[in-house]
mmCIF file of C-alpha atoms and ligand atoms in Angstrom:
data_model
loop_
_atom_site.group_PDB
_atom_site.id
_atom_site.type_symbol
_atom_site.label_atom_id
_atom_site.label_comp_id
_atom_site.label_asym_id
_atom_site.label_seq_id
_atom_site.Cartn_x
_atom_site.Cartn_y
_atom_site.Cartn_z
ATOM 1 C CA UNK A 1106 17.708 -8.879 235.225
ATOM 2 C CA UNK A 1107 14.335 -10.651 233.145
ATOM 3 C CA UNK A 1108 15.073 -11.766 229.979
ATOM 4 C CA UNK A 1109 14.174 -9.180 227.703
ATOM 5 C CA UNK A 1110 11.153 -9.953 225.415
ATOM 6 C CA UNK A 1111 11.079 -9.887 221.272
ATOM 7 C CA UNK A 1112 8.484 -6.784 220.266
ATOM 8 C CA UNK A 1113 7.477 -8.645 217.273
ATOM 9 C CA UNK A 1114 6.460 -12.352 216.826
ATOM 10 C CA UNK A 1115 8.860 -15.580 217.183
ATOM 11 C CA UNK A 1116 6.995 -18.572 216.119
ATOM 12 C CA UNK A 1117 8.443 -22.257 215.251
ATOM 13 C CA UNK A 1118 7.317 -23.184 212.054
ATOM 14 C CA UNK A 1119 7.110 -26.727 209.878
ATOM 15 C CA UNK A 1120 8.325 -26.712 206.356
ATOM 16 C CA UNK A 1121 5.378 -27.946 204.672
ATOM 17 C CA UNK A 1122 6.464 -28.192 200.772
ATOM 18 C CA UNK A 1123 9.348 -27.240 198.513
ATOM 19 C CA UNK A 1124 9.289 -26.542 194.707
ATOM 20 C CA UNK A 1125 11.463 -25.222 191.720
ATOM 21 C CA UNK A 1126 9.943 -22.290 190.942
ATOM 22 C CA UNK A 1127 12.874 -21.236 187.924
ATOM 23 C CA UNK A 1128 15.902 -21.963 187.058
ATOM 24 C CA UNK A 1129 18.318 -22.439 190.337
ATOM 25 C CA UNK A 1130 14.849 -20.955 192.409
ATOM 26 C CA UNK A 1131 12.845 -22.814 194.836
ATOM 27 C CA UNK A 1132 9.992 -21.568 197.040
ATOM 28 C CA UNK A 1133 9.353 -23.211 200.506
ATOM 29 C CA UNK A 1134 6.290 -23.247 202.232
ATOM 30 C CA UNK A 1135 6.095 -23.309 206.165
ATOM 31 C CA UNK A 1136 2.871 -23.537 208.406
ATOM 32 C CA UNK A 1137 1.454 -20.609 210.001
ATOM 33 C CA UNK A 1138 0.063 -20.323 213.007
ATOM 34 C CA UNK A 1139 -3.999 -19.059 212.349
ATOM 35 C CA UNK A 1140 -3.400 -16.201 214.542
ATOM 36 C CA UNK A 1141 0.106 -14.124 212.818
ATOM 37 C CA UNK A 1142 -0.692 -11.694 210.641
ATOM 38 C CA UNK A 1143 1.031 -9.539 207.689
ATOM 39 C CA UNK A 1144 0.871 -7.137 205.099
ATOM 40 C CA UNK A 1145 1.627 -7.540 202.095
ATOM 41 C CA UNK A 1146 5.226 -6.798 200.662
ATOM 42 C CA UNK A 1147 6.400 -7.260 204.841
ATOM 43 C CA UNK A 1148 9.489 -9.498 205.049
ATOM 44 C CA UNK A 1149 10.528 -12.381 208.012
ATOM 45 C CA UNK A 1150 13.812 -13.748 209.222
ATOM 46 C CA UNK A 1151 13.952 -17.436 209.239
ATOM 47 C CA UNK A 1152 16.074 -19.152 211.275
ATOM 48 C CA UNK A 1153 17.252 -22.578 211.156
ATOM 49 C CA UNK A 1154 17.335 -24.120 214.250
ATOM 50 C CA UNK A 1155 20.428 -26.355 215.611
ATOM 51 C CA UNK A 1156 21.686 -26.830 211.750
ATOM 52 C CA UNK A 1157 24.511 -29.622 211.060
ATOM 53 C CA UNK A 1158 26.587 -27.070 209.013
ATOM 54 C CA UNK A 1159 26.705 -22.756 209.226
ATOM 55 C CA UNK A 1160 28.825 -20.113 207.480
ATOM 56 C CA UNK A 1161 29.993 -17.311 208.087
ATOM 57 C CA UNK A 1162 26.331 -15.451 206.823
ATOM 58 C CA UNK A 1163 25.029 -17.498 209.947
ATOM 59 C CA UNK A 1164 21.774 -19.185 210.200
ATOM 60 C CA UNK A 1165 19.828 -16.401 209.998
ATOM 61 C CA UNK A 1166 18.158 -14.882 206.413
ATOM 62 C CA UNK A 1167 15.326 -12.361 205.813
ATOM 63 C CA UNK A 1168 12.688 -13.313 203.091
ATOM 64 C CA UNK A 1169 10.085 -10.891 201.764
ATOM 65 C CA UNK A 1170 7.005 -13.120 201.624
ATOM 66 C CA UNK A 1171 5.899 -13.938 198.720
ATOM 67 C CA UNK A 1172 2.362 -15.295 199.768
ATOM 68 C CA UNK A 1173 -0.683 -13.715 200.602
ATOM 69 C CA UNK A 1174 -2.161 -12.841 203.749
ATOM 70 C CA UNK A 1175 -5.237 -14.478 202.835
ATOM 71 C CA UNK A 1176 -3.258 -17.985 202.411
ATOM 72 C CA UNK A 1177 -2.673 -20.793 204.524
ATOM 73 C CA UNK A 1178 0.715 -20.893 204.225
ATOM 74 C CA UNK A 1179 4.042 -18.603 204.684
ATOM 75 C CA UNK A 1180 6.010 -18.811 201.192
ATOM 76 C CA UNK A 1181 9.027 -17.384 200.475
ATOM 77 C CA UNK A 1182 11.215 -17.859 197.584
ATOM 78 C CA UNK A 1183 14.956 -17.833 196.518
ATOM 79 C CA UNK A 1184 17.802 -17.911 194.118
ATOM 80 C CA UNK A 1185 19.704 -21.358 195.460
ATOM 81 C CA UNK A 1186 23.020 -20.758 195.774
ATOM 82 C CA UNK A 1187 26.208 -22.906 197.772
ATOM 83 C CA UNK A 1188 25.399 -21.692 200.657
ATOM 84 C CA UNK A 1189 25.044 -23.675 204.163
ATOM 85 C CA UNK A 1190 21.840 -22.277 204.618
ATOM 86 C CA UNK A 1191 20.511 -22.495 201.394
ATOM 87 C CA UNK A 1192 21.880 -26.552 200.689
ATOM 88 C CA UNK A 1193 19.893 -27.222 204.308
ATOM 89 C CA UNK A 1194 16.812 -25.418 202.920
ATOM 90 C CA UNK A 1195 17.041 -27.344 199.876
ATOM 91 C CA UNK A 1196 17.315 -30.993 201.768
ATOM 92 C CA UNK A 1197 16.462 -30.623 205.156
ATOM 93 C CA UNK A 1198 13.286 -33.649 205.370
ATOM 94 C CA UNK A 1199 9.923 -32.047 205.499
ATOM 95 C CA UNK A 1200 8.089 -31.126 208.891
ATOM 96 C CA UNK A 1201 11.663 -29.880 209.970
ATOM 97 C CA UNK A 1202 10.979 -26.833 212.020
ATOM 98 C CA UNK A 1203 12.651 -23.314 211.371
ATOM 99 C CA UNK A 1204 12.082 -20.206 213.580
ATOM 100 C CA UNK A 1205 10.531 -17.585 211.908
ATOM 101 C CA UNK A 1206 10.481 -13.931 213.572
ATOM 102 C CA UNK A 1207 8.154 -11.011 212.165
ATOM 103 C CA UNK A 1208 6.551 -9.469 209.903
ATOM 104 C CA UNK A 1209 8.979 -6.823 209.509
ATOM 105 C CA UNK A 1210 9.401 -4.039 206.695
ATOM 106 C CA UNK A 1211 7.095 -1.500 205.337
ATOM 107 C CA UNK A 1212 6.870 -1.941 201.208
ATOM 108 C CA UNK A 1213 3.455 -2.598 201.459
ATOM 109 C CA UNK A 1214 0.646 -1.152 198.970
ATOM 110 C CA UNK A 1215 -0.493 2.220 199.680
ATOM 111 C CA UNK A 1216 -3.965 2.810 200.204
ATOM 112 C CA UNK A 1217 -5.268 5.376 198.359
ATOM 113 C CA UNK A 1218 -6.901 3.139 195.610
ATOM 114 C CA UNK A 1219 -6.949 6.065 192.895
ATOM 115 C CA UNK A 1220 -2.726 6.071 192.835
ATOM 116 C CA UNK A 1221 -1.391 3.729 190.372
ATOM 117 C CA UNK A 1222 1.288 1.725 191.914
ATOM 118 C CA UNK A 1223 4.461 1.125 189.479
ATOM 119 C CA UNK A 1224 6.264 -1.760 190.883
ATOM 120 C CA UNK A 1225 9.533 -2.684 189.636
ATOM 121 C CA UNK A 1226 11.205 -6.031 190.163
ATOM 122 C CA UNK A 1227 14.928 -7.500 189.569
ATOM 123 C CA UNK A 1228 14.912 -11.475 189.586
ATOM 124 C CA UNK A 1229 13.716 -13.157 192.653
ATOM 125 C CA UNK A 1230 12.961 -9.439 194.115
ATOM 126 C CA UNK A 1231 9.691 -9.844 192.319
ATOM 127 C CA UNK A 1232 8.706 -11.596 195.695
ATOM 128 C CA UNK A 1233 6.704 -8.831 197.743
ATOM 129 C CA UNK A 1234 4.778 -7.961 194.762
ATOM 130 C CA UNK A 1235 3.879 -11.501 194.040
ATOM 131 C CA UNK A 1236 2.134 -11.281 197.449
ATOM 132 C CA UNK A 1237 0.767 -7.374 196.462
ATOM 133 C CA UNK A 1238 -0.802 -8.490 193.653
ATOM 134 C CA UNK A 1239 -1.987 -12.284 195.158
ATOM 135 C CA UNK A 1240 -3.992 -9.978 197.819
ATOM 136 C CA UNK A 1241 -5.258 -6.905 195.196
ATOM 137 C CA UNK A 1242 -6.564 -9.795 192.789
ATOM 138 C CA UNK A 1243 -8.477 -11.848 195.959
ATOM 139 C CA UNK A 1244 -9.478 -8.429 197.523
ATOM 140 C CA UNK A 1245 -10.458 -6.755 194.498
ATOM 141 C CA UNK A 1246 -8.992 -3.257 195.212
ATOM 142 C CA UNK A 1247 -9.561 -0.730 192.581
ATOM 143 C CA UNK A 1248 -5.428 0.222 192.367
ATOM 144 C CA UNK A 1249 -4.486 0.589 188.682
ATOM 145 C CA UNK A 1250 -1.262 -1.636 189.246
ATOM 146 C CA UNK A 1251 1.844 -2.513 186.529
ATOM 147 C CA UNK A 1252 4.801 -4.815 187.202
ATOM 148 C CA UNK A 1253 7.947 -5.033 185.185
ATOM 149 C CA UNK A 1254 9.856 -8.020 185.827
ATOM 150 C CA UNK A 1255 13.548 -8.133 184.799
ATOM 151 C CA UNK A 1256 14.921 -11.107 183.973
ATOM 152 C CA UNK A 1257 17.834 -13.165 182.238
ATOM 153 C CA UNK A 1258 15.310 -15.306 180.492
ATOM 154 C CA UNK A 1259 12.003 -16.980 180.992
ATOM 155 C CA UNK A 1260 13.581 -20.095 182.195
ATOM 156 C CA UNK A 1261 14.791 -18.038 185.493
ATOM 157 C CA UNK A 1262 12.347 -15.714 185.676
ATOM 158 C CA UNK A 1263 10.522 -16.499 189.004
ATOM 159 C CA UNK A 1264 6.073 -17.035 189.377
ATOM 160 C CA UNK A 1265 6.389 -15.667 185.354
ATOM 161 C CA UNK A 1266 3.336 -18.029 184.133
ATOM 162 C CA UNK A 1267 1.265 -17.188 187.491
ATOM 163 C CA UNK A 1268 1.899 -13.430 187.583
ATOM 164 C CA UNK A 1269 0.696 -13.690 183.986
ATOM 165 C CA UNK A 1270 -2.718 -15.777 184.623
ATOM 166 C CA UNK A 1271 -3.109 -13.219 187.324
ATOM 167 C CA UNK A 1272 -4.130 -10.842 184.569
ATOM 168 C CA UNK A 1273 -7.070 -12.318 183.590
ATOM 169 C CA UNK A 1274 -8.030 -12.308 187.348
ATOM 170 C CA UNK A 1275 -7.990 -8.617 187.917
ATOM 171 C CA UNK A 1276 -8.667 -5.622 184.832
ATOM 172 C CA UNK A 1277 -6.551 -3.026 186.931
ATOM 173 C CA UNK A 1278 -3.208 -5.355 186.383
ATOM 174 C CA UNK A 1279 -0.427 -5.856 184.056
ATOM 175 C CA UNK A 1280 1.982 -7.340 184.128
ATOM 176 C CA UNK A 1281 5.550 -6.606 181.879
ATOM 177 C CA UNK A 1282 8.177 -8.952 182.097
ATOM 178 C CA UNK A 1283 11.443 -8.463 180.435
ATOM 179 C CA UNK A 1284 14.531 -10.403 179.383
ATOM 180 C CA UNK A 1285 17.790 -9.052 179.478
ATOM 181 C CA UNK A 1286 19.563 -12.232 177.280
ATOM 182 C CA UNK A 1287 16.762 -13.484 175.893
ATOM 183 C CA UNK A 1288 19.518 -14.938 173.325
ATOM 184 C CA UNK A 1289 20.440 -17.405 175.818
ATOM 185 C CA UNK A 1290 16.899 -18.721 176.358
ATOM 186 C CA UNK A 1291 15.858 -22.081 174.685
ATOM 187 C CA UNK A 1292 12.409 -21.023 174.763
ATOM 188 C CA UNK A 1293 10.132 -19.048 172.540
ATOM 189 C CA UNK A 1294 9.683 -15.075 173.949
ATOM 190 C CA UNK A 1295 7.575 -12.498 172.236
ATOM 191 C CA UNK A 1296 7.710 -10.170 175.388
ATOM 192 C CA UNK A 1297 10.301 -7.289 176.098
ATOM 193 C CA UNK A 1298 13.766 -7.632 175.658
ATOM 194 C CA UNK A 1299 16.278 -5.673 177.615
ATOM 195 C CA UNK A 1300 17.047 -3.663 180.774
ATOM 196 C CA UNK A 1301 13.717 -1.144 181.900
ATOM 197 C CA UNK A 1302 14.954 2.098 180.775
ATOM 198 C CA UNK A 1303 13.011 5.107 180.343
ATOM 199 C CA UNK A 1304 12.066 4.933 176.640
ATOM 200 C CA UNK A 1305 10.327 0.804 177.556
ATOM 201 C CA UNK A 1306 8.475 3.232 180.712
ATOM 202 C CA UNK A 1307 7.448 5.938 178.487
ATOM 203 C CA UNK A 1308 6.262 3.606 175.862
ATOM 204 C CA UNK A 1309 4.266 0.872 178.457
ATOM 205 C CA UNK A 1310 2.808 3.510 180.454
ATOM 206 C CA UNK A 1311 1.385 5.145 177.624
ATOM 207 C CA UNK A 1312 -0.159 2.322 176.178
ATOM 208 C CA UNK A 1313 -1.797 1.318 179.826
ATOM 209 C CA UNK A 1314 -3.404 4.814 180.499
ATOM 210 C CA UNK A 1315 -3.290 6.440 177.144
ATOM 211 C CA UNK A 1316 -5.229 9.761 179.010
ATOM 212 C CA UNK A 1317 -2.692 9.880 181.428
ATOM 213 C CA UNK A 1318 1.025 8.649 180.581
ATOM 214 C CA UNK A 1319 3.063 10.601 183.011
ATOM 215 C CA UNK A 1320 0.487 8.461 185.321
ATOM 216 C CA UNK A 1321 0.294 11.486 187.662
ATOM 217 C CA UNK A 1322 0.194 10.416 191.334
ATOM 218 C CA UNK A 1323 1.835 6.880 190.651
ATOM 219 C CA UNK A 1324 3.733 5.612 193.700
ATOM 220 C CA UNK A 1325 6.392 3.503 192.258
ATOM 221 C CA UNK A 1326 7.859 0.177 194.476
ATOM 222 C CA UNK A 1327 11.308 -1.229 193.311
ATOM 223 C CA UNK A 1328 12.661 -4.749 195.073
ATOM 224 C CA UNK A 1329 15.898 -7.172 194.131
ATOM 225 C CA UNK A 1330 19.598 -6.540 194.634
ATOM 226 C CA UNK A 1331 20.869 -3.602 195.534
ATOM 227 C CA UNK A 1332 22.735 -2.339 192.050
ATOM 228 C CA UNK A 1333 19.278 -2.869 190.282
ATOM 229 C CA UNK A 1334 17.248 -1.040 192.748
ATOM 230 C CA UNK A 1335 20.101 1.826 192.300
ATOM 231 C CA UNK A 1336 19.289 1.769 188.826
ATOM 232 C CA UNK A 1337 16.117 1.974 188.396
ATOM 233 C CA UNK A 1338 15.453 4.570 191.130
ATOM 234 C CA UNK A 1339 18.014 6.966 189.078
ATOM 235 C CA UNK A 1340 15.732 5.400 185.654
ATOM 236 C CA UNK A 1341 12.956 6.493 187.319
ATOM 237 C CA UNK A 1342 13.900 10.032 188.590
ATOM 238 C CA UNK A 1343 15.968 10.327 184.735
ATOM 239 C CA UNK A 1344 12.220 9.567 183.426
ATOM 240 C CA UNK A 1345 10.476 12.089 185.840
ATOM 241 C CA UNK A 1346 8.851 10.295 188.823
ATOM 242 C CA UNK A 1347 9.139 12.430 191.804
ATOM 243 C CA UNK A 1348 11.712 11.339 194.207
ATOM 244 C CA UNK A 1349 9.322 11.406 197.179
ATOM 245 C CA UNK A 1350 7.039 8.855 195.595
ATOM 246 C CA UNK A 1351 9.526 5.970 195.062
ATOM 247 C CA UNK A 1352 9.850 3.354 197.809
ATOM 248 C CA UNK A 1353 12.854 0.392 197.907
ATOM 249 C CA UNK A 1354 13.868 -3.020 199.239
ATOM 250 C CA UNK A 1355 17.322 -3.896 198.969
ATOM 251 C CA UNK A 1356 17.508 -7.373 198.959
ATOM 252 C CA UNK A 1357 20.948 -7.177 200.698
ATOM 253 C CA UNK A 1358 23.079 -10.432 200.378
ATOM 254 C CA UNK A 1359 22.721 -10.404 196.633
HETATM 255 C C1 FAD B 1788 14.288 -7.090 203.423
HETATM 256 C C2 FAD B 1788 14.956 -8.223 202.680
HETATM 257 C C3 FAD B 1788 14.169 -9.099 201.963
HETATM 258 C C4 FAD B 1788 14.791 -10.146 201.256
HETATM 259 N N1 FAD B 1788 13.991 -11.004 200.549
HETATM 260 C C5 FAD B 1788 14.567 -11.996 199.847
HETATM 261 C C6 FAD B 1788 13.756 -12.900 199.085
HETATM 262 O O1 FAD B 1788 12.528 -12.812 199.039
HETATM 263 N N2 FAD B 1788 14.408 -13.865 198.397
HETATM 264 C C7 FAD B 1788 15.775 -13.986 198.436
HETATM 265 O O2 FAD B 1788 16.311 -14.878 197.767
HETATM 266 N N3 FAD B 1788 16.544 -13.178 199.133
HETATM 267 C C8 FAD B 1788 15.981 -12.186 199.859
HETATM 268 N N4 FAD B 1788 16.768 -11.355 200.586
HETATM 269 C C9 FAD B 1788 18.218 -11.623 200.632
HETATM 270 C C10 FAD B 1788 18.501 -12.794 201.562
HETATM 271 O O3 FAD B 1788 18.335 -12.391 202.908
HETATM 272 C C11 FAD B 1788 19.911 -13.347 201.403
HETATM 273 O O4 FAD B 1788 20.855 -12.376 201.760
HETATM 274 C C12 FAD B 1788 20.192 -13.787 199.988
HETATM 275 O O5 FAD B 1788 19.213 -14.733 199.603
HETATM 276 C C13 FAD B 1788 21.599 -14.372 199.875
HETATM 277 O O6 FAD B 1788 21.726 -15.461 200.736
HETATM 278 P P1 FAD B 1788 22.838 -16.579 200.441
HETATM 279 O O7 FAD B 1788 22.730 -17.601 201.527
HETATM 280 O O8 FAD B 1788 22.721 -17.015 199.020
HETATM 281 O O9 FAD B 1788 24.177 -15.784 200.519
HETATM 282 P P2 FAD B 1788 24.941 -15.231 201.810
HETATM 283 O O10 FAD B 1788 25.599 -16.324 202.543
HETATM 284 O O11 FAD B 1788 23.977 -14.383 202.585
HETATM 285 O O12 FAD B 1788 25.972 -14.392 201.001
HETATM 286 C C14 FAD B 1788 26.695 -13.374 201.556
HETATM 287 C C15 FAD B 1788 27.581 -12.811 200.500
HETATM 288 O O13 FAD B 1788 28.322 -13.853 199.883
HETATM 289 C C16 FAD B 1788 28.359 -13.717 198.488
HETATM 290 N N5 FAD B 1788 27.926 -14.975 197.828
HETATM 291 C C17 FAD B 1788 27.497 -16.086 198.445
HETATM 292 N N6 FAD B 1788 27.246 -17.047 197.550
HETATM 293 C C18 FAD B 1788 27.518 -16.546 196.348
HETATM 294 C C19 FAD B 1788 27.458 -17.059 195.024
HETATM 295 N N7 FAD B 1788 27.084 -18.315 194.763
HETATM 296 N N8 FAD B 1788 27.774 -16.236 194.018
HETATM 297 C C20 FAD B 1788 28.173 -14.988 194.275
HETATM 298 N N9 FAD B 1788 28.270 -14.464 195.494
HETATM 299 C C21 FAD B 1788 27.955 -15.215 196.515
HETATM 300 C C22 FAD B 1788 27.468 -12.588 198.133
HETATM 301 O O14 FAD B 1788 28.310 -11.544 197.657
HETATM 302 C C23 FAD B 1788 26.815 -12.136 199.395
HETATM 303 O O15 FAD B 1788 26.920 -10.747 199.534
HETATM 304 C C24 FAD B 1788 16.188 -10.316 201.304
HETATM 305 C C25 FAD B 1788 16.961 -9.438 202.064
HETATM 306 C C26 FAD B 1788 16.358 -8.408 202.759
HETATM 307 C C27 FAD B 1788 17.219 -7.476 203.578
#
């Protein structure tokens, strides 16, 4: 029998840099090979390859990425936690090679550019729509777009000063973060405080398209662990957005 071939791409790929991005969250950046594509919001499984420790996870994890296709580089991002895979990401030397296998997943911006797109992000599942709206600012596209980002605090609220320059980059963003203890926090927060319920909706999406705040033919993304993407899709329906028009990542293993 011949070996039976992968349908999507398996590539070998460097790690190139590593950096806190938050509290207990680094980002890792591997090489990619000029030729591999992705959209936007698509998600890979990296590998490690011949590790000196494993668990019983394995040495397999999917990423969303959380770069854009127009960059060098294939970031992805994650809450470190004591787990073999994560400790090796975290000190395994530079130029060590991981297999990465992909792009898989289909949360990726639609393209009718008159649709708002409502994207709604727990913790470290703010990392598709860090590479959505990477890729709407360099490609200009005329989508209205919003992004609440839940969060503990600002100290562990992942990309928060980026996604926040990216405003001045592109009119048709906004972004909302939102702290859920900001009393915790050592730092100074004039944002939102508290979980995105329907009243904090109402009251942003109002004050974004003051003509239209039911935002009529939104399509509304939600990413992070899977008891916060159950909550907000039943926020959302509670609120009024039609079922059919709400897409989800589970970022399963949280
Ligand atoms: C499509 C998709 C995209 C994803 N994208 C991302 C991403 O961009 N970033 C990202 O970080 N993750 C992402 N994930 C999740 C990721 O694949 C891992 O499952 C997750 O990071 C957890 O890995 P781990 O090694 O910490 O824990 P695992 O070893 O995978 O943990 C397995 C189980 O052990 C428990 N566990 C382990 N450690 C702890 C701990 N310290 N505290 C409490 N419980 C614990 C958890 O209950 C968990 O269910 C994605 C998943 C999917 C399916």
């Amino acid at each position: 029998m011949s070996p039976v071939e992968a349908k999507w791409p398996v590539f070998k790929a460097k790690l190139v840099s590593r950096a806190e991005i938050a509290e207990a969250t680094m980002a890792f950046r591997f090489e990619r090979p000029p030729e591999w594509t992705f959209k936007a919001g698509q998600f890979v499984d990296i590998t490690l390859i011949n590790p000196p420790e494993t668990d019983a996870e394995g040495n397999v994890r999917g990423f969303s990425i959380a770069s854009a296709p127009h960059e060098g580089v294939i970031m992805v991002a994650t809450r470190m936690r004591n787990t073999a895979c994560k400790r090796l990401l975290q000190t395994m030397p530079l130029q060590t090679e991981v297999q990465i296998e992909g792009p898989f997943g289909d949360l990726t911006l639609h393209n009718n550019g008159r649709r708002p797109a409502i994207l709604l992000a727990g913790g470290i599942g703010v990392t598709p729509f860090h590479s959505m709206v990477l890729r709407a600012a360099h490609e200009k596209l005329p989508h209205r777009i919003l992004l609440f980002h839940s969060n503990n605090s600002p100290e562990d609220a992942p990309f928060l000063e980026e996604l926040r320059e990216l405003e001045k980059q592109n009119p048709n963003y906004a972004y909302i973060p939102t702290m859920t203890a900001i009393d915790r926090s050592h730092r100074q927060w004039s944002g939102e405080t508290g979980i995105i319920n329907s009243k904090m909706l109402s009251r942003r999406l109002k004050a974004a398209t003051p003509s239209d705040p039911n935002i009529a033919g939104a399509i509304y993304y939600i990413a992070g662990p899977p008891g916060m993407v159950a909550d907000m899709q039943k926020t959302l329906v509670d609120w009024g957005a039609d079922e059919d028009n709400i897409r989800t990542e589970e970022f399963t293993g949280y």
